[in-house]
């Protein structure tokens, strides 16, 4: 979310802000996180399939690059770019093409979390 979006929420009284020592408006990070969760409305998963993976991202296919064996499928899911490598056979069977609605399911044993400019 942009600074302007947060500023509009604060000005509308939807998000609490306080002033720092320099008089600048600041928003508590935990409060912003709670607000973001309350505002989020995930796109419903159209597949109707139950699965153990919790990381499902509904989106639209934006690009498919295929050769005889493998394909790269790019999706836009909630503003995030998700790229999958799969067989060209699977792309054909799923009829994936730009504009297709699809669900990216991520089942990983490792998730790396980074922070800007942080030190470990």
PDB file of N, CA and C in Angstrom, residues 17-117:
ATOM      1  N   UNK A  17      -3.524   7.349  14.023  1.00  0.00           N
ATOM      2  CA  UNK A  17      -2.151   7.822  13.873  1.00  0.00           C
ATOM      3  C   UNK A  17      -1.841   8.742  15.037  1.00  0.00           C
ATOM      4  N   UNK A  18      -0.569   8.867  15.344  1.00  0.00           N
ATOM      5  CA  UNK A  18      -0.128   9.802  16.374  1.00  0.00           C
ATOM      6  C   UNK A  18       0.996  10.632  15.766  1.00  0.00           C
ATOM      7  N   UNK A  19       1.491  11.594  16.516  1.00  0.00           N
ATOM      8  CA  UNK A  19       2.586  12.436  16.023  1.00  0.00           C
ATOM      9  C   UNK A  19       3.885  12.041  16.709  1.00  0.00           C
ATOM     10  N   UNK A  20       4.966  12.029  15.929  1.00  0.00           N
ATOM     11  CA  UNK A  20       6.276  11.743  16.524  1.00  0.00           C
ATOM     12  C   UNK A  20       6.875  13.050  17.044  1.00  0.00           C
ATOM     13  N   UNK A  21       8.109  13.000  17.536  1.00  0.00           N
ATOM     14  CA  UNK A  21       8.755  14.182  18.125  1.00  0.00           C
ATOM     15  C   UNK A  21       8.920  15.322  17.124  1.00  0.00           C
ATOM     16  N   UNK A  22       8.976  14.995  15.844  1.00  0.00           N
ATOM     17  CA  UNK A  22       9.130  16.018  14.800  1.00  0.00           C
ATOM     18  C   UNK A  22       7.775  16.496  14.280  1.00  0.00           C
ATOM     19  N   UNK A  23       6.684  15.968  14.837  1.00  0.00           N
ATOM     20  CA  UNK A  23       5.354  16.387  14.412  1.00  0.00           C
ATOM     21  C   UNK A  23       4.807  15.632  13.212  1.00  0.00           C
ATOM     22  N   UNK A  24       5.526  14.611  12.764  1.00  0.00           N
ATOM     23  CA  UNK A  24       5.052  13.814  11.630  1.00  0.00           C
ATOM     24  C   UNK A  24       4.045  12.783  12.118  1.00  0.00           C
ATOM     25  N   UNK A  25       3.052  12.497  11.260  1.00  0.00           N
ATOM     26  CA  UNK A  25       2.080  11.459  11.611  1.00  0.00           C
ATOM     27  C   UNK A  25       2.753  10.099  11.479  1.00  0.00           C
ATOM     28  N   UNK A  26       2.517   9.243  12.480  1.00  0.00           N
ATOM     29  CA  UNK A  26       3.047   7.883  12.446  1.00  0.00           C
ATOM     30  C   UNK A  26       1.932   6.911  12.796  1.00  0.00           C
ATOM     31  N   UNK A  27       2.009   5.742  12.196  1.00  0.00           N
ATOM     32  CA  UNK A  27       1.026   4.685  12.443  1.00  0.00           C
ATOM     33  C   UNK A  27       1.765   3.520  13.060  1.00  0.00           C
ATOM     34  N   UNK A  28       1.241   2.998  14.155  1.00  0.00           N
ATOM     35  CA  UNK A  28       1.828   1.833  14.801  1.00  0.00           C
ATOM     36  C   UNK A  28       1.770   0.646  13.841  1.00  0.00           C
ATOM     37  N   UNK A  29       2.882  -0.066  13.691  1.00  0.00           N
ATOM     38  CA  UNK A  29       2.948  -1.179  12.746  1.00  0.00           C
ATOM     39  C   UNK A  29       1.947  -2.279  13.045  1.00  0.00           C
ATOM     40  N   UNK A  30       1.762  -2.619  14.332  1.00  0.00           N
ATOM     41  CA  UNK A  30       0.810  -3.681  14.690  1.00  0.00           C
ATOM     42  C   UNK A  30      -0.618  -3.241  14.356  1.00  0.00           C
ATOM     43  N   UNK A  31      -0.921  -1.956  14.586  1.00  0.00           N
ATOM     44  CA  UNK A  31      -2.252  -1.427  14.244  1.00  0.00           C
ATOM     45  C   UNK A  31      -2.477  -1.473  12.731  1.00  0.00           C
ATOM     46  N   UNK A  32      -1.441  -1.114  11.973  1.00  0.00           N
ATOM     47  CA  UNK A  32      -1.546  -1.165  10.511  1.00  0.00           C
ATOM     48  C   UNK A  32      -1.771  -2.600  10.033  1.00  0.00           C
ATOM     49  N   UNK A  33      -1.092  -3.554  10.652  1.00  0.00           N
ATOM     50  CA  UNK A  33      -1.269  -4.960  10.279  1.00  0.00           C
ATOM     51  C   UNK A  33      -2.692  -5.423  10.562  1.00  0.00           C
ATOM     52  N   UNK A  34      -3.227  -5.085  11.733  1.00  0.00           N
ATOM     53  CA  UNK A  34      -4.613  -5.451  12.059  1.00  0.00           C
ATOM     54  C   UNK A  34      -5.589  -4.821  11.068  1.00  0.00           C
ATOM     55  N   UNK A  35      -5.365  -3.552  10.734  1.00  0.00           N
ATOM     56  CA  UNK A  35      -6.229  -2.855   9.788  1.00  0.00           C
ATOM     57  C   UNK A  35      -6.168  -3.514   8.408  1.00  0.00           C
ATOM     58  N   UNK A  36      -4.965  -3.859   7.963  1.00  0.00           N
ATOM     59  CA  UNK A  36      -4.802  -4.492   6.644  1.00  0.00           C
ATOM     60  C   UNK A  36      -5.532  -5.827   6.585  1.00  0.00           C
ATOM     61  N   UNK A  37      -5.451  -6.615   7.647  1.00  0.00           N
ATOM     62  CA  UNK A  37      -6.155  -7.904   7.685  1.00  0.00           C
ATOM     63  C   UNK A  37      -7.660  -7.675   7.632  1.00  0.00           C
ATOM     64  N   UNK A  38      -8.147  -6.691   8.367  1.00  0.00           N
ATOM     65  CA  UNK A  38      -9.590  -6.413   8.384  1.00  0.00           C
ATOM     66  C   UNK A  38     -10.081  -5.917   7.026  1.00  0.00           C
ATOM     67  N   UNK A  39      -9.220  -5.250   6.270  1.00  0.00           N
ATOM     68  CA  UNK A  39      -9.608  -4.707   4.966  1.00  0.00           C
ATOM     69  C   UNK A  39      -9.488  -5.721   3.841  1.00  0.00           C
ATOM     70  N   UNK A  40      -8.729  -6.789   4.066  1.00  0.00           N
ATOM     71  CA  UNK A  40      -8.466  -7.731   2.978  1.00  0.00           C
ATOM     72  C   UNK A  40      -9.691  -8.598   2.694  1.00  0.00           C
ATOM     73  N   UNK A  41      -9.912  -8.816   1.452  1.00  0.00           N
ATOM     74  CA  UNK A  41     -11.014  -9.660   1.001  1.00  0.00           C
ATOM     75  C   UNK A  41     -10.454 -10.598  -0.061  1.00  0.00           C
ATOM     76  N   UNK A  42      -9.974 -11.775   0.353  1.00  0.00           N
ATOM     77  CA  UNK A  42      -9.371 -12.673  -0.623  1.00  0.00           C
ATOM     78  C   UNK A  42     -10.380 -13.110  -1.682  1.00  0.00           C
ATOM     79  N   UNK A  43      -9.879 -13.272  -2.887  1.00  0.00           N
ATOM     80  CA  UNK A  43     -10.708 -13.760  -3.972  1.00  0.00           C
ATOM     81  C   UNK A  43     -11.062 -15.210  -3.681  1.00  0.00           C
ATOM     82  N   UNK A  44     -12.323 -15.572  -3.762  1.00  0.00           N
ATOM     83  CA  UNK A  44     -12.708 -16.960  -3.481  1.00  0.00           C
ATOM     84  C   UNK A  44     -12.018 -17.940  -4.438  1.00  0.00           C
ATOM     85  N   UNK A  45     -11.640 -19.078  -3.898  1.00  0.00           N
ATOM     86  CA  UNK A  45     -11.011 -20.140  -4.684  1.00  0.00           C
ATOM     87  C   UNK A  45     -12.100 -20.826  -5.500  1.00  0.00           C
ATOM     88  N   UNK A  46     -12.062 -20.711  -6.824  1.00  0.00           N
ATOM     89  CA  UNK A  46     -13.133 -21.276  -7.648  1.00  0.00           C
ATOM     90  C   UNK A  46     -13.019 -22.779  -7.868  1.00  0.00           C
ATOM     91  N   UNK A  47     -11.933 -23.401  -7.390  1.00  0.00           N
ATOM     92  CA  UNK A  47     -11.706 -24.810  -7.704  1.00  0.00           C
ATOM     93  C   UNK A  47     -12.629 -25.753  -6.943  1.00  0.00           C
ATOM     94  N   UNK A  48     -13.066 -25.352  -5.744  1.00  0.00           N
ATOM     95  CA  UNK A  48     -13.927 -26.227  -4.953  1.00  0.00           C
ATOM     96  C   UNK A  48     -13.225 -27.480  -4.470  1.00  0.00           C
ATOM     97  N   UNK A  49     -11.902 -27.446  -4.430  1.00  0.00           N
ATOM     98  CA  UNK A  49     -11.115 -28.603  -4.017  1.00  0.00           C
ATOM     99  C   UNK A  49     -10.583 -28.361  -2.606  1.00  0.00           C
ATOM    100  N   UNK A  50     -10.728 -29.343  -1.722  1.00  0.00           N
ATOM    101  CA  UNK A  50     -10.147 -29.259  -0.383  1.00  0.00           C
ATOM    102  C   UNK A  50      -8.704 -29.730  -0.461  1.00  0.00           C
ATOM    103  N   UNK A  51      -7.807 -29.028   0.234  1.00  0.00           N
ATOM    104  CA  UNK A  51      -6.391 -29.415   0.213  1.00  0.00           C
ATOM    105  C   UNK A  51      -5.715 -28.961   1.486  1.00  0.00           C
ATOM    106  N   UNK A  52      -4.578 -29.563   1.771  1.00  0.00           N
ATOM    107  CA  UNK A  52      -3.866 -29.224   2.997  1.00  0.00           C
ATOM    108  C   UNK A  52      -3.061 -27.937   2.859  1.00  0.00           C
ATOM    109  N   UNK A  53      -2.658 -27.572   1.661  1.00  0.00           N
ATOM    110  CA  UNK A  53      -1.859 -26.364   1.473  1.00  0.00           C
ATOM    111  C   UNK A  53      -2.684 -25.130   1.828  1.00  0.00           C
ATOM    112  N   UNK A  54      -2.123 -24.257   2.612  1.00  0.00           N
ATOM    113  CA  UNK A  54      -2.838 -23.051   3.035  1.00  0.00           C
ATOM    114  C   UNK A  54      -2.520 -21.860   2.144  1.00  0.00           C
ATOM    115  N   UNK A  55      -1.461 -21.946   1.380  1.00  0.00           N
ATOM    116  CA  UNK A  55      -1.024 -20.830   0.557  1.00  0.00           C
ATOM    117  C   UNK A  55      -1.586 -20.972  -0.851  1.00  0.00           C
ATOM    118  N   UNK A  56      -2.828 -20.509  -1.010  1.00  0.00           N
ATOM    119  CA  UNK A  56      -3.505 -20.566  -2.314  1.00  0.00           C
ATOM    120  C   UNK A  56      -3.729 -19.142  -2.773  1.00  0.00           C
ATOM    121  N   UNK A  57      -3.330 -18.866  -3.989  1.00  0.00           N
ATOM    122  CA  UNK A  57      -3.424 -17.518  -4.521  1.00  0.00           C
ATOM    123  C   UNK A  57      -4.240 -17.539  -5.805  1.00  0.00           C
ATOM    124  N   UNK A  58      -5.436 -16.973  -5.754  1.00  0.00           N
ATOM    125  CA  UNK A  58      -6.298 -16.906  -6.925  1.00  0.00           C
ATOM    126  C   UNK A  58      -5.822 -15.739  -7.774  1.00  0.00           C
ATOM    127  N   UNK A  59      -5.725 -15.965  -9.068  1.00  0.00           N
ATOM    128  CA  UNK A  59      -5.265 -14.886  -9.935  1.00  0.00           C
ATOM    129  C   UNK A  59      -5.590 -15.139 -11.382  1.00  0.00           C
ATOM    130  N   UNK A  60      -5.015 -14.305 -12.211  1.00  0.00           N
ATOM    131  CA  UNK A  60      -5.228 -14.388 -13.644  1.00  0.00           C
ATOM    132  C   UNK A  60      -3.891 -14.670 -14.316  1.00  0.00           C
ATOM    133  N   UNK A  61      -3.911 -15.567 -15.289  1.00  0.00           N
ATOM    134  CA  UNK A  61      -2.700 -15.873 -16.045  1.00  0.00           C
ATOM    135  C   UNK A  61      -2.388 -14.668 -16.923  1.00  0.00           C
ATOM    136  N   UNK A  62      -1.147 -14.176 -16.832  1.00  0.00           N
ATOM    137  CA  UNK A  62      -0.752 -13.008 -17.626  1.00  0.00           C
ATOM    138  C   UNK A  62       0.190 -13.357 -18.761  1.00  0.00           C
ATOM    139  N   UNK A  63       0.868 -14.511 -18.676  1.00  0.00           N
ATOM    140  CA  UNK A  63       1.801 -14.890 -19.741  1.00  0.00           C
ATOM    141  C   UNK A  63       2.098 -16.383 -19.661  1.00  0.00           C
ATOM    142  N   UNK A  64       2.272 -16.996 -20.804  1.00  0.00           N
ATOM    143  CA  UNK A  64       2.671 -18.402 -20.882  1.00  0.00           C
ATOM    144  C   UNK A  64       3.751 -18.498 -21.950  1.00  0.00           C
ATOM    145  N   UNK A  65       4.914 -19.014 -21.563  1.00  0.00           N
ATOM    146  CA  UNK A  65       6.015 -19.231 -22.503  1.00  0.00           C
ATOM    147  C   UNK A  65       6.289 -20.725 -22.510  1.00  0.00           C
ATOM    148  N   UNK A  66       6.126 -21.358 -23.675  1.00  0.00           N
ATOM    149  CA  UNK A  66       6.247 -22.825 -23.762  1.00  0.00           C
ATOM    150  C   UNK A  66       7.264 -23.231 -24.801  1.00  0.00           C
ATOM    151  N   UNK A  67       7.918 -24.362 -24.539  1.00  0.00           N
ATOM    152  CA  UNK A  67       8.660 -25.058 -25.584  1.00  0.00           C
ATOM    153  C   UNK A  67       8.042 -26.444 -25.692  1.00  0.00           C
ATOM    154  N   UNK A  68       8.722 -27.372 -26.298  1.00  0.00           N
ATOM    155  CA  UNK A  68       8.129 -28.692 -26.521  1.00  0.00           C
ATOM    156  C   UNK A  68       7.859 -29.454 -25.218  1.00  0.00           C
ATOM    157  N   UNK A  69       8.650 -29.189 -24.184  1.00  0.00           N
ATOM    158  CA  UNK A  69       8.552 -29.974 -22.955  1.00  0.00           C
ATOM    159  C   UNK A  69       8.072 -29.166 -21.757  1.00  0.00           C
ATOM    160  N   UNK A  70       8.615 -27.964 -21.561  1.00  0.00           N
ATOM    161  CA  UNK A  70       8.344 -27.178 -20.353  1.00  0.00           C
ATOM    162  C   UNK A  70       7.708 -25.836 -20.696  1.00  0.00           C
ATOM    163  N   UNK A  71       6.986 -25.291 -19.702  1.00  0.00           N
ATOM    164  CA  UNK A  71       6.355 -23.983 -19.846  1.00  0.00           C
ATOM    165  C   UNK A  71       6.596 -23.153 -18.588  1.00  0.00           C
ATOM    166  N   UNK A  72       6.629 -21.847 -18.790  1.00  0.00           N
ATOM    167  CA  UNK A  72       6.669 -20.894 -17.688  1.00  0.00           C
ATOM    168  C   UNK A  72       5.332 -20.171 -17.707  1.00  0.00           C
ATOM    169  N   UNK A  73       4.601 -20.252 -16.595  1.00  0.00           N
ATOM    170  CA  UNK A  73       3.290 -19.626 -16.494  1.00  0.00           C
ATOM    171  C   UNK A  73       3.391 -18.509 -15.461  1.00  0.00           C
ATOM    172  N   UNK A  74       3.029 -17.305 -15.885  1.00  0.00           N
ATOM    173  CA  UNK A  74       3.064 -16.149 -14.991  1.00  0.00           C
ATOM    174  C   UNK A  74       1.629 -15.755 -14.662  1.00  0.00           C
ATOM    175  N   UNK A  75       1.401 -15.476 -13.365  1.00  0.00           N
ATOM    176  CA  UNK A  75       0.076 -15.073 -12.902  1.00  0.00           C
ATOM    177  C   UNK A  75       0.182 -13.793 -12.094  1.00  0.00           C
ATOM    178  N   UNK A  76      -0.912 -13.046 -12.052  1.00  0.00           N
ATOM    179  CA  UNK A  76      -1.030 -11.897 -11.170  1.00  0.00           C
ATOM    180  C   UNK A  76      -2.072 -12.261 -10.125  1.00  0.00           C
ATOM    181  N   UNK A  77      -1.626 -12.374  -8.880  1.00  0.00           N
ATOM    182  CA  UNK A  77      -2.490 -12.814  -7.773  1.00  0.00           C
ATOM    183  C   UNK A  77      -2.501 -11.729  -6.707  1.00  0.00           C
ATOM    184  N   UNK A  78      -3.595 -10.997  -6.616  1.00  0.00           N
ATOM    185  CA  UNK A  78      -3.689  -9.942  -5.608  1.00  0.00           C
ATOM    186  C   UNK A  78      -2.579  -8.926  -5.715  1.00  0.00           C
ATOM    187  N   UNK A  79      -2.184  -8.602  -6.919  1.00  0.00           N
ATOM    188  CA  UNK A  79      -1.118  -7.621  -7.122  1.00  0.00           C
ATOM    189  C   UNK A  79       0.280  -8.200  -7.065  1.00  0.00           C
ATOM    190  N   UNK A  80       0.405  -9.491  -6.769  1.00  0.00           N
ATOM    191  CA  UNK A  80       1.713 -10.134  -6.685  1.00  0.00           C
ATOM    192  C   UNK A  80       1.944 -11.030  -7.896  1.00  0.00           C
ATOM    193  N   UNK A  81       3.146 -11.000  -8.426  1.00  0.00           N
ATOM    194  CA  UNK A  81       3.525 -11.849  -9.557  1.00  0.00           C
ATOM    195  C   UNK A  81       3.926 -13.218  -9.038  1.00  0.00           C
ATOM    196  N   UNK A  82       3.290 -14.257  -9.574  1.00  0.00           N
ATOM    197  CA  UNK A  82       3.608 -15.635  -9.217  1.00  0.00           C
ATOM    198  C   UNK A  82       3.993 -16.346 -10.503  1.00  0.00           C
ATOM    199  N   UNK A  83       5.136 -17.021 -10.492  1.00  0.00           N
ATOM    200  CA  UNK A  83       5.622 -17.722 -11.684  1.00  0.00           C
ATOM    201  C   UNK A  83       5.760 -19.200 -11.365  1.00  0.00           C
ATOM    202  N   UNK A  84       5.263 -20.053 -12.261  1.00  0.00           N
ATOM    203  CA  UNK A  84       5.361 -21.497 -12.083  1.00  0.00           C
ATOM    204  C   UNK A  84       5.983 -22.122 -13.321  1.00  0.00           C
ATOM    205  N   UNK A  85       6.834 -23.092 -13.103  1.00  0.00           N
ATOM    206  CA  UNK A  85       7.378 -23.898 -14.195  1.00  0.00           C
ATOM    207  C   UNK A  85       6.679 -25.239 -14.158  1.00  0.00           C
ATOM    208  N   UNK A  86       6.142 -25.645 -15.294  1.00  0.00           N
ATOM    209  CA  UNK A  86       5.411 -26.910 -15.365  1.00  0.00           C
ATOM    210  C   UNK A  86       5.561 -27.484 -16.766  1.00  0.00           C
ATOM    211  N   UNK A  87       5.092 -28.703 -16.928  1.00  0.00           N
ATOM    212  CA  UNK A  87       5.188 -29.314 -18.252  1.00  0.00           C
ATOM    213  C   UNK A  87       4.237 -28.610 -19.221  1.00  0.00           C
ATOM    214  N   UNK A  88       4.627 -28.576 -20.476  1.00  0.00           N
ATOM    215  CA  UNK A  88       3.757 -28.015 -21.513  1.00  0.00           C
ATOM    216  C   UNK A  88       2.496 -28.860 -21.639  1.00  0.00           C
ATOM    217  N   UNK A  89       2.608 -30.150 -21.375  1.00  0.00           N
ATOM    218  CA  UNK A  89       1.432 -31.027 -21.383  1.00  0.00           C
ATOM    219  C   UNK A  89       0.408 -30.548 -20.344  1.00  0.00           C
ATOM    220  N   UNK A  90       0.878 -30.185 -19.135  1.00  0.00           N
ATOM    221  CA  UNK A  90      -0.025 -29.704 -18.088  1.00  0.00           C
ATOM    222  C   UNK A  90      -0.675 -28.389 -18.500  1.00  0.00           C
ATOM    223  N   UNK A  91       0.087 -27.511 -19.138  1.00  0.00           N
ATOM    224  CA  UNK A  91      -0.471 -26.229 -19.612  1.00  0.00           C
ATOM    225  C   UNK A  91      -1.608 -26.488 -20.592  1.00  0.00           C
ATOM    226  N   UNK A  92      -1.393 -27.435 -21.505  1.00  0.00           N
ATOM    227  CA  UNK A  92      -2.451 -27.764 -22.484  1.00  0.00           C
ATOM    228  C   UNK A  92      -3.660 -28.383 -21.794  1.00  0.00           C
ATOM    229  N   UNK A  93      -3.428 -29.324 -20.874  1.00  0.00           N
ATOM    230  CA  UNK A  93      -4.541 -29.980 -20.179  1.00  0.00           C
ATOM    231  C   UNK A  93      -5.359 -28.996 -19.358  1.00  0.00           C
ATOM    232  N   UNK A  94      -4.691 -28.024 -18.729  1.00  0.00           N
ATOM    233  CA  UNK A  94      -5.372 -27.022 -17.910  1.00  0.00           C
ATOM    234  C   UNK A  94      -5.903 -25.847 -18.738  1.00  0.00           C
ATOM    235  N   UNK A  95      -5.548 -25.856 -19.997  1.00  0.00           N
ATOM    236  CA  UNK A  95      -5.959 -24.780 -20.922  1.00  0.00           C
ATOM    237  C   UNK A  95      -5.534 -23.410 -20.408  1.00  0.00           C
ATOM    238  N   UNK A  96      -4.302 -23.334 -19.940  1.00  0.00           N
ATOM    239  CA  UNK A  96      -3.792 -22.077 -19.404  1.00  0.00           C
ATOM    240  C   UNK A  96      -3.348 -21.168 -20.538  1.00  0.00           C
ATOM    241  N   UNK A  97      -3.851 -19.952 -20.509  1.00  0.00           N
ATOM    242  CA  UNK A  97      -3.486 -18.935 -21.487  1.00  0.00           C
ATOM    243  C   UNK A  97      -3.735 -17.582 -20.840  1.00  0.00           C
ATOM    244  N   UNK A  98      -3.121 -16.516 -21.347  1.00  0.00           N
ATOM    245  CA  UNK A  98      -3.369 -15.205 -20.767  1.00  0.00           C
ATOM    246  C   UNK A  98      -4.871 -14.927 -20.680  1.00  0.00           C
ATOM    247  N   UNK A  99      -5.287 -14.500 -19.492  1.00  0.00           N
ATOM    248  CA  UNK A  99      -6.697 -14.228 -19.236  1.00  0.00           C
ATOM    249  C   UNK A  99      -7.404 -15.340 -18.493  1.00  0.00           C
ATOM    250  N   UNK A 100      -6.779 -16.514 -18.389  1.00  0.00           N
ATOM    251  CA  UNK A 100      -7.391 -17.634 -17.668  1.00  0.00           C
ATOM    252  C   UNK A 100      -7.383 -17.365 -16.162  1.00  0.00           C
ATOM    253  N   UNK A 101      -8.467 -17.718 -15.489  1.00  0.00           N
ATOM    254  CA  UNK A 101      -8.521 -17.687 -14.030  1.00  0.00           C
ATOM    255  C   UNK A 101      -7.877 -18.974 -13.525  1.00  0.00           C
ATOM    256  N   UNK A 102      -7.001 -18.861 -12.545  1.00  0.00           N
ATOM    257  CA  UNK A 102      -6.313 -20.040 -12.022  1.00  0.00           C
ATOM    258  C   UNK A 102      -5.973 -19.807 -10.551  1.00  0.00           C
ATOM    259  N   UNK A 103      -5.596 -20.876  -9.875  1.00  0.00           N
ATOM    260  CA  UNK A 103      -5.198 -20.813  -8.474  1.00  0.00           C
ATOM    261  C   UNK A 103      -3.777 -21.359  -8.365  1.00  0.00           C
ATOM    262  N   UNK A 104      -2.865 -20.549  -7.844  1.00  0.00           N
ATOM    263  CA  UNK A 104      -1.502 -20.997  -7.583  1.00  0.00           C
ATOM    264  C   UNK A 104      -1.490 -21.572  -6.171  1.00  0.00           C
ATOM    265  N   UNK A 105      -1.092 -22.824  -6.037  1.00  0.00           N
ATOM    266  CA  UNK A 105      -1.023 -23.481  -4.734  1.00  0.00           C
ATOM    267  C   UNK A 105       0.447 -23.688  -4.406  1.00  0.00           C
ATOM    268  N   UNK A 106       0.881 -23.137  -3.276  1.00  0.00           N
ATOM    269  CA  UNK A 106       2.280 -23.227  -2.880  1.00  0.00           C
ATOM    270  C   UNK A 106       2.372 -24.099  -1.643  1.00  0.00           C
ATOM    271  N   UNK A 107       3.083 -25.187  -1.755  1.00  0.00           N
ATOM    272  CA  UNK A 107       3.317 -26.090  -0.625  1.00  0.00           C
ATOM    273  C   UNK A 107       4.828 -26.186  -0.478  1.00  0.00           C
ATOM    274  N   UNK A 108       5.360 -25.461   0.475  1.00  0.00           N
ATOM    275  CA  UNK A 108       6.805 -25.405   0.627  1.00  0.00           C
ATOM    276  C   UNK A 108       7.197 -25.692   2.069  1.00  0.00           C
ATOM    277  N   UNK A 109       8.350 -26.306   2.231  1.00  0.00           N
ATOM    278  CA  UNK A 109       8.853 -26.551   3.576  1.00  0.00           C
ATOM    279  C   UNK A 109       9.679 -25.380   4.062  1.00  0.00           C
ATOM    280  N   UNK A 110      10.062 -24.481   3.158  1.00  0.00           N
ATOM    281  CA  UNK A 110      10.864 -23.328   3.526  1.00  0.00           C
ATOM    282  C   UNK A 110      10.208 -22.062   3.012  1.00  0.00           C
ATOM    283  N   UNK A 111      10.013 -21.098   3.874  1.00  0.00           N
ATOM    284  CA  UNK A 111       9.551 -19.781   3.497  1.00  0.00           C
ATOM    285  C   UNK A 111      10.549 -18.795   4.068  1.00  0.00           C
ATOM    286  N   UNK A 112      11.131 -17.972   3.217  1.00  0.00           N
ATOM    287  CA  UNK A 112      12.132 -17.013   3.640  1.00  0.00           C
ATOM    288  C   UNK A 112      11.446 -15.664   3.835  1.00  0.00           C
ATOM    289  N   UNK A 113      11.673 -15.037   4.969  1.00  0.00           N
ATOM    290  CA  UNK A 113      11.109 -13.734   5.270  1.00  0.00           C
ATOM    291  C   UNK A 113      12.248 -12.729   5.354  1.00  0.00           C
ATOM    292  N   UNK A 114      12.119 -11.616   4.630  1.00  0.00           N
ATOM    293  CA  UNK A 114      13.150 -10.578   4.638  1.00  0.00           C
ATOM    294  C   UNK A 114      12.550  -9.278   5.165  1.00  0.00           C
ATOM    295  N   UNK A 115      13.411  -8.432   5.699  1.00  0.00           N
ATOM    296  CA  UNK A 115      12.997  -7.091   6.107  1.00  0.00           C
ATOM    297  C   UNK A 115      13.899  -6.082   5.414  1.00  0.00           C
ATOM    298  N   UNK A 116      13.381  -4.902   5.109  1.00  0.00           N
ATOM    299  CA  UNK A 116      14.199  -3.910   4.424  1.00  0.00           C
ATOM    300  C   UNK A 116      15.299  -3.375   5.329  1.00  0.00           C
ATOM    301  N   UNK A 117      16.542  -3.437   4.857  1.00  0.00           N
ATOM    302  CA  UNK A 117      17.669  -2.857   5.576  1.00  0.00           C
ATOM    303  C   UNK A 117      17.934  -3.445   6.935  1.00  0.00           C
TER     304      UNK A 117
END
